[in-house]
């Protein structure tokens, strides 16, 4: 609903509202995973505050950094990417979980002991899944020296850093610093703590 209404607003404004709403859900879920829900008062309040796309761009991200958030829905995958100067959102069709199943298979393939003969198929899968997931944000990725990636649910176990970005031959981790974070709020929290330490 947030991606299509109100129709009178721009697509970017609707996509930002969608991202911001997801961050509320993600930060609450993170709190529930790391704490006893009956003891929220023991948690640093900064961790509980969801972050917006505008806050990420103006207060959290540094020059040369890209934040990528990937959220899997029932029949689609939402990809959000932002740098200090750019915000982009895209939707990938995921009929009956077909794409998320490919990512689970890719994770299993990478979890096996390396076999020289299988290297070609692993590299081909990394390129194809990179094309699927990153095609609409590839230019943002290529311009960034560091990538902060927050992947949820079934995608979280996939080795995102081994994907190949369209326009690059090597895995992401070869030419970028890739940092996995549970969500935008956690990255903001870490940055705020580092600034006051």
Short mmCIF file of C-alpha atoms in Angstrom, two decimals:
data_model
loop_
_atom_site.label_atom_id
_atom_site.label_comp_id
_atom_site.label_asym_id
_atom_site.label_seq_id
_atom_site.Cartn_x
_atom_site.Cartn_y
_atom_site.Cartn_z
CA UNK A 1 0.00 0.00 0.00
CA UNK A 2 2.83 2.41 0.88
CA UNK A 3 4.45 1.88 -2.53
CA UNK A 4 1.36 2.98 -4.49
CA UNK A 5 -0.59 5.40 -2.25
CA UNK A 6 -1.12 8.28 -2.26
CA UNK A 7 -0.80 8.36 -6.02
CA UNK A 8 -0.40 12.15 -6.03
CA UNK A 9 3.03 11.93 -4.35
CA UNK A 10 6.24 11.07 -6.18
CA UNK A 11 7.47 7.50 -6.47
CA UNK A 12 10.56 8.44 -4.47
CA UNK A 13 8.46 9.82 -1.60
CA UNK A 14 6.37 6.63 -1.55
CA UNK A 15 9.50 4.45 -1.66
CA UNK A 16 11.04 6.43 1.20
CA UNK A 17 7.89 5.94 3.30
CA UNK A 18 8.05 2.22 2.53
CA UNK A 19 11.72 2.05 3.60
CA UNK A 20 11.02 4.08 6.75
CA UNK A 21 8.12 1.81 7.73
CA UNK A 22 10.22 -1.31 7.23
CA UNK A 23 12.90 0.17 9.50
CA UNK A 24 10.34 0.49 12.31
CA UNK A 25 9.52 -3.21 11.96
CA UNK A 26 13.15 -4.26 11.60
CA UNK A 27 14.39 -2.29 14.62
CA UNK A 28 11.57 -3.68 16.79
CA UNK A 29 12.34 -7.22 15.61
CA UNK A 30 16.04 -6.71 16.35
CA UNK A 31 15.21 -5.61 19.88
CA UNK A 32 13.06 -8.66 20.42
CA UNK A 33 15.83 -10.95 19.17
CA UNK A 34 18.55 -9.53 21.41
CA UNK A 35 16.62 -8.81 24.59
CA UNK A 36 14.04 -10.17 26.91
CA UNK A 37 10.87 -8.33 25.76
CA UNK A 38 9.93 -7.73 29.40
CA UNK A 39 13.13 -5.74 29.99
CA UNK A 40 13.16 -3.12 27.24
CA UNK A 41 14.04 -0.50 29.87
CA UNK A 42 17.52 -2.04 30.11
CA UNK A 43 18.27 -1.27 26.46
CA UNK A 44 20.02 1.84 25.23
CA UNK A 45 17.12 3.90 23.81
CA UNK A 46 19.18 4.81 20.75
CA UNK A 47 19.05 1.21 19.56
CA UNK A 48 15.26 1.21 19.72
CA UNK A 49 14.82 4.29 17.54
CA UNK A 50 14.16 3.45 13.90
CA UNK A 51 16.07 5.47 11.35
CA UNK A 52 14.63 7.12 8.24
CA UNK A 53 16.16 7.28 4.80
CA UNK A 54 16.75 11.03 5.21
CA UNK A 55 18.56 10.46 8.52
CA UNK A 56 20.68 7.73 6.94
CA UNK A 57 21.76 10.02 4.13
CA UNK A 58 22.37 13.12 6.21
CA UNK A 59 23.68 11.71 9.50
CA UNK A 60 24.88 8.12 9.14
CA UNK A 61 26.45 7.41 5.78
CA UNK A 62 29.90 8.74 4.98
CA UNK A 63 31.17 9.71 1.53
CA UNK A 64 31.90 6.63 -0.53
CA UNK A 65 29.48 4.41 1.40
CA UNK A 66 26.35 2.68 0.14
CA UNK A 67 23.66 1.16 2.36
CA UNK A 68 21.72 -1.72 0.80
CA UNK A 69 18.59 -3.14 2.43
CA UNK A 70 16.98 -6.25 0.95
CA UNK A 71 13.61 -7.39 2.27
CA UNK A 72 11.93 -10.54 0.99
CA UNK A 73 8.15 -10.55 0.76
CA UNK A 74 5.84 -13.38 -0.24
CA UNK A 75 6.01 -12.77 -3.99
CA UNK A 76 8.57 -10.01 -4.33
CA UNK A 77 11.87 -8.76 -2.96
CA UNK A 78 12.30 -5.08 -2.08
CA UNK A 79 15.75 -3.63 -2.65
CA UNK A 80 16.64 -0.21 -1.24
CA UNK A 81 20.00 1.45 -1.78
CA UNK A 82 21.29 4.82 -0.71
CA UNK A 83 24.41 6.88 -0.65
CA UNK A 84 24.72 10.37 0.77
CA UNK A 85 23.50 11.74 -2.59
CA UNK A 86 21.23 9.08 -4.05
CA UNK A 87 18.24 6.97 -2.98
CA UNK A 88 16.81 4.16 -5.04
CA UNK A 89 14.26 1.39 -4.60
CA UNK A 90 13.33 -1.53 -6.80
CA UNK A 91 11.10 -4.58 -6.70
CA UNK A 92 12.17 -8.02 -7.89
CA UNK A 93 9.50 -10.57 -8.74
CA UNK A 94 9.80 -13.63 -6.51
CA UNK A 95 6.98 -15.91 -7.68
CA UNK A 96 6.34 -18.64 -5.10
CA UNK A 97 9.73 -17.84 -3.53
CA UNK A 98 11.72 -18.88 -6.61
CA UNK A 99 14.41 -16.21 -6.20
CA UNK A 100 14.79 -16.71 -2.46
CA UNK A 101 15.13 -20.46 -3.12
CA UNK A 102 17.99 -19.70 -5.52
CA UNK A 103 19.71 -17.69 -2.80
CA UNK A 104 19.29 -20.56 -0.32
CA UNK A 105 20.79 -22.95 -2.88
CA UNK A 106 23.66 -20.52 -3.46
CA UNK A 107 24.32 -20.39 0.30
CA UNK A 108 24.42 -24.21 0.42
CA UNK A 109 26.73 -24.31 -2.59
CA UNK A 110 29.14 -21.91 -0.88
CA UNK A 111 29.00 -23.86 2.38
CA UNK A 112 30.49 -26.94 0.78
CA UNK A 113 34.21 -27.63 0.68
CA UNK A 114 35.72 -26.02 -2.44
CA UNK A 115 35.94 -28.30 -5.46
CA UNK A 116 37.94 -27.04 -8.41
CA UNK A 117 35.46 -28.43 -10.93
CA UNK A 118 32.55 -26.61 -9.24
CA UNK A 119 34.27 -23.18 -9.29
CA UNK A 120 32.78 -22.30 -12.69
CA UNK A 121 29.23 -23.01 -11.53
CA UNK A 122 29.76 -21.04 -8.28
CA UNK A 123 31.10 -18.06 -10.23
CA UNK A 124 28.21 -18.27 -12.71
CA UNK A 125 25.68 -18.37 -9.86
CA UNK A 126 27.37 -15.36 -8.19
CA UNK A 127 27.15 -13.39 -11.43
CA UNK A 128 23.52 -14.36 -12.12
CA UNK A 129 22.29 -13.65 -8.58
CA UNK A 130 24.26 -10.39 -8.55
CA UNK A 131 22.50 -9.43 -11.76
CA UNK A 132 19.09 -10.24 -10.27
CA UNK A 133 19.63 -8.48 -6.95
CA UNK A 134 21.88 -5.55 -7.91
CA UNK A 135 21.03 -4.63 -11.49
CA UNK A 136 19.00 -1.53 -10.59
CA UNK A 137 21.60 -0.25 -8.11
CA UNK A 138 24.79 -1.47 -9.82
CA UNK A 139 26.08 2.04 -10.58
CA UNK A 140 25.67 3.02 -6.91
CA UNK A 141 27.58 -0.10 -5.83
CA UNK A 142 30.40 0.48 -8.34
CA UNK A 143 30.86 4.09 -7.12
CA UNK A 144 31.10 3.02 -3.47
CA UNK A 145 34.20 1.87 -1.65
CA UNK A 146 32.16 0.48 1.28
CA UNK A 147 28.82 -1.32 1.26
CA UNK A 148 26.70 -1.85 4.37
CA UNK A 149 24.23 -4.65 3.63
CA UNK A 150 21.12 -5.56 5.62
CA UNK A 151 19.45 -8.68 4.25
CA UNK A 152 16.45 -10.14 6.01
CA UNK A 153 14.77 -13.50 6.43
CA UNK A 154 15.72 -16.17 3.93
CA UNK A 155 18.29 -13.96 2.23
CA UNK A 156 20.28 -13.30 5.40
CA UNK A 157 22.15 -16.60 5.16
CA UNK A 158 23.34 -16.03 1.60
CA UNK A 159 26.94 -14.80 1.20
CA UNK A 160 26.03 -11.39 -0.25
CA UNK A 161 29.68 -10.32 -0.32
CA UNK A 162 30.51 -13.04 -2.86
CA UNK A 163 27.99 -11.82 -5.44
CA UNK A 164 29.33 -10.11 -8.54
CA UNK A 165 27.97 -6.65 -9.24
CA UNK A 166 26.94 -6.11 -12.87
CA UNK A 167 29.84 -4.35 -14.56
CA UNK A 168 32.42 -5.93 -12.24
CA UNK A 169 34.11 -9.28 -12.77
CA UNK A 170 35.12 -10.11 -9.20
CA UNK A 171 32.99 -10.70 -6.11
CA UNK A 172 31.95 -7.59 -4.17
CA UNK A 173 34.44 -8.22 -1.39
CA UNK A 174 37.40 -7.95 -3.78
CA UNK A 175 36.89 -4.27 -4.60
CA UNK A 176 34.60 -3.07 -1.78
CA UNK A 177 34.58 -3.23 2.00
CA UNK A 178 31.38 -5.18 2.66
CA UNK A 179 29.88 -5.02 6.14
CA UNK A 180 26.76 -6.97 7.09
CA UNK A 181 24.45 -5.22 9.58
CA UNK A 182 21.07 -6.34 10.91
CA UNK A 183 19.44 -3.05 9.91
CA UNK A 184 19.79 0.67 9.34
CA UNK A 185 19.04 1.50 12.99
CA UNK A 186 21.90 -0.69 14.15
CA UNK A 187 24.35 1.04 11.80
CA UNK A 188 23.16 4.43 13.06
CA UNK A 189 23.54 3.19 16.65
CA UNK A 190 27.12 2.00 16.03
CA UNK A 191 28.07 5.28 14.38
CA UNK A 192 26.57 7.32 17.23
CA UNK A 193 28.47 5.24 19.82
CA UNK A 194 31.75 5.62 17.92
CA UNK A 195 31.27 9.40 17.75
CA UNK A 196 30.82 9.73 21.52
CA UNK A 197 33.48 7.21 22.58
#
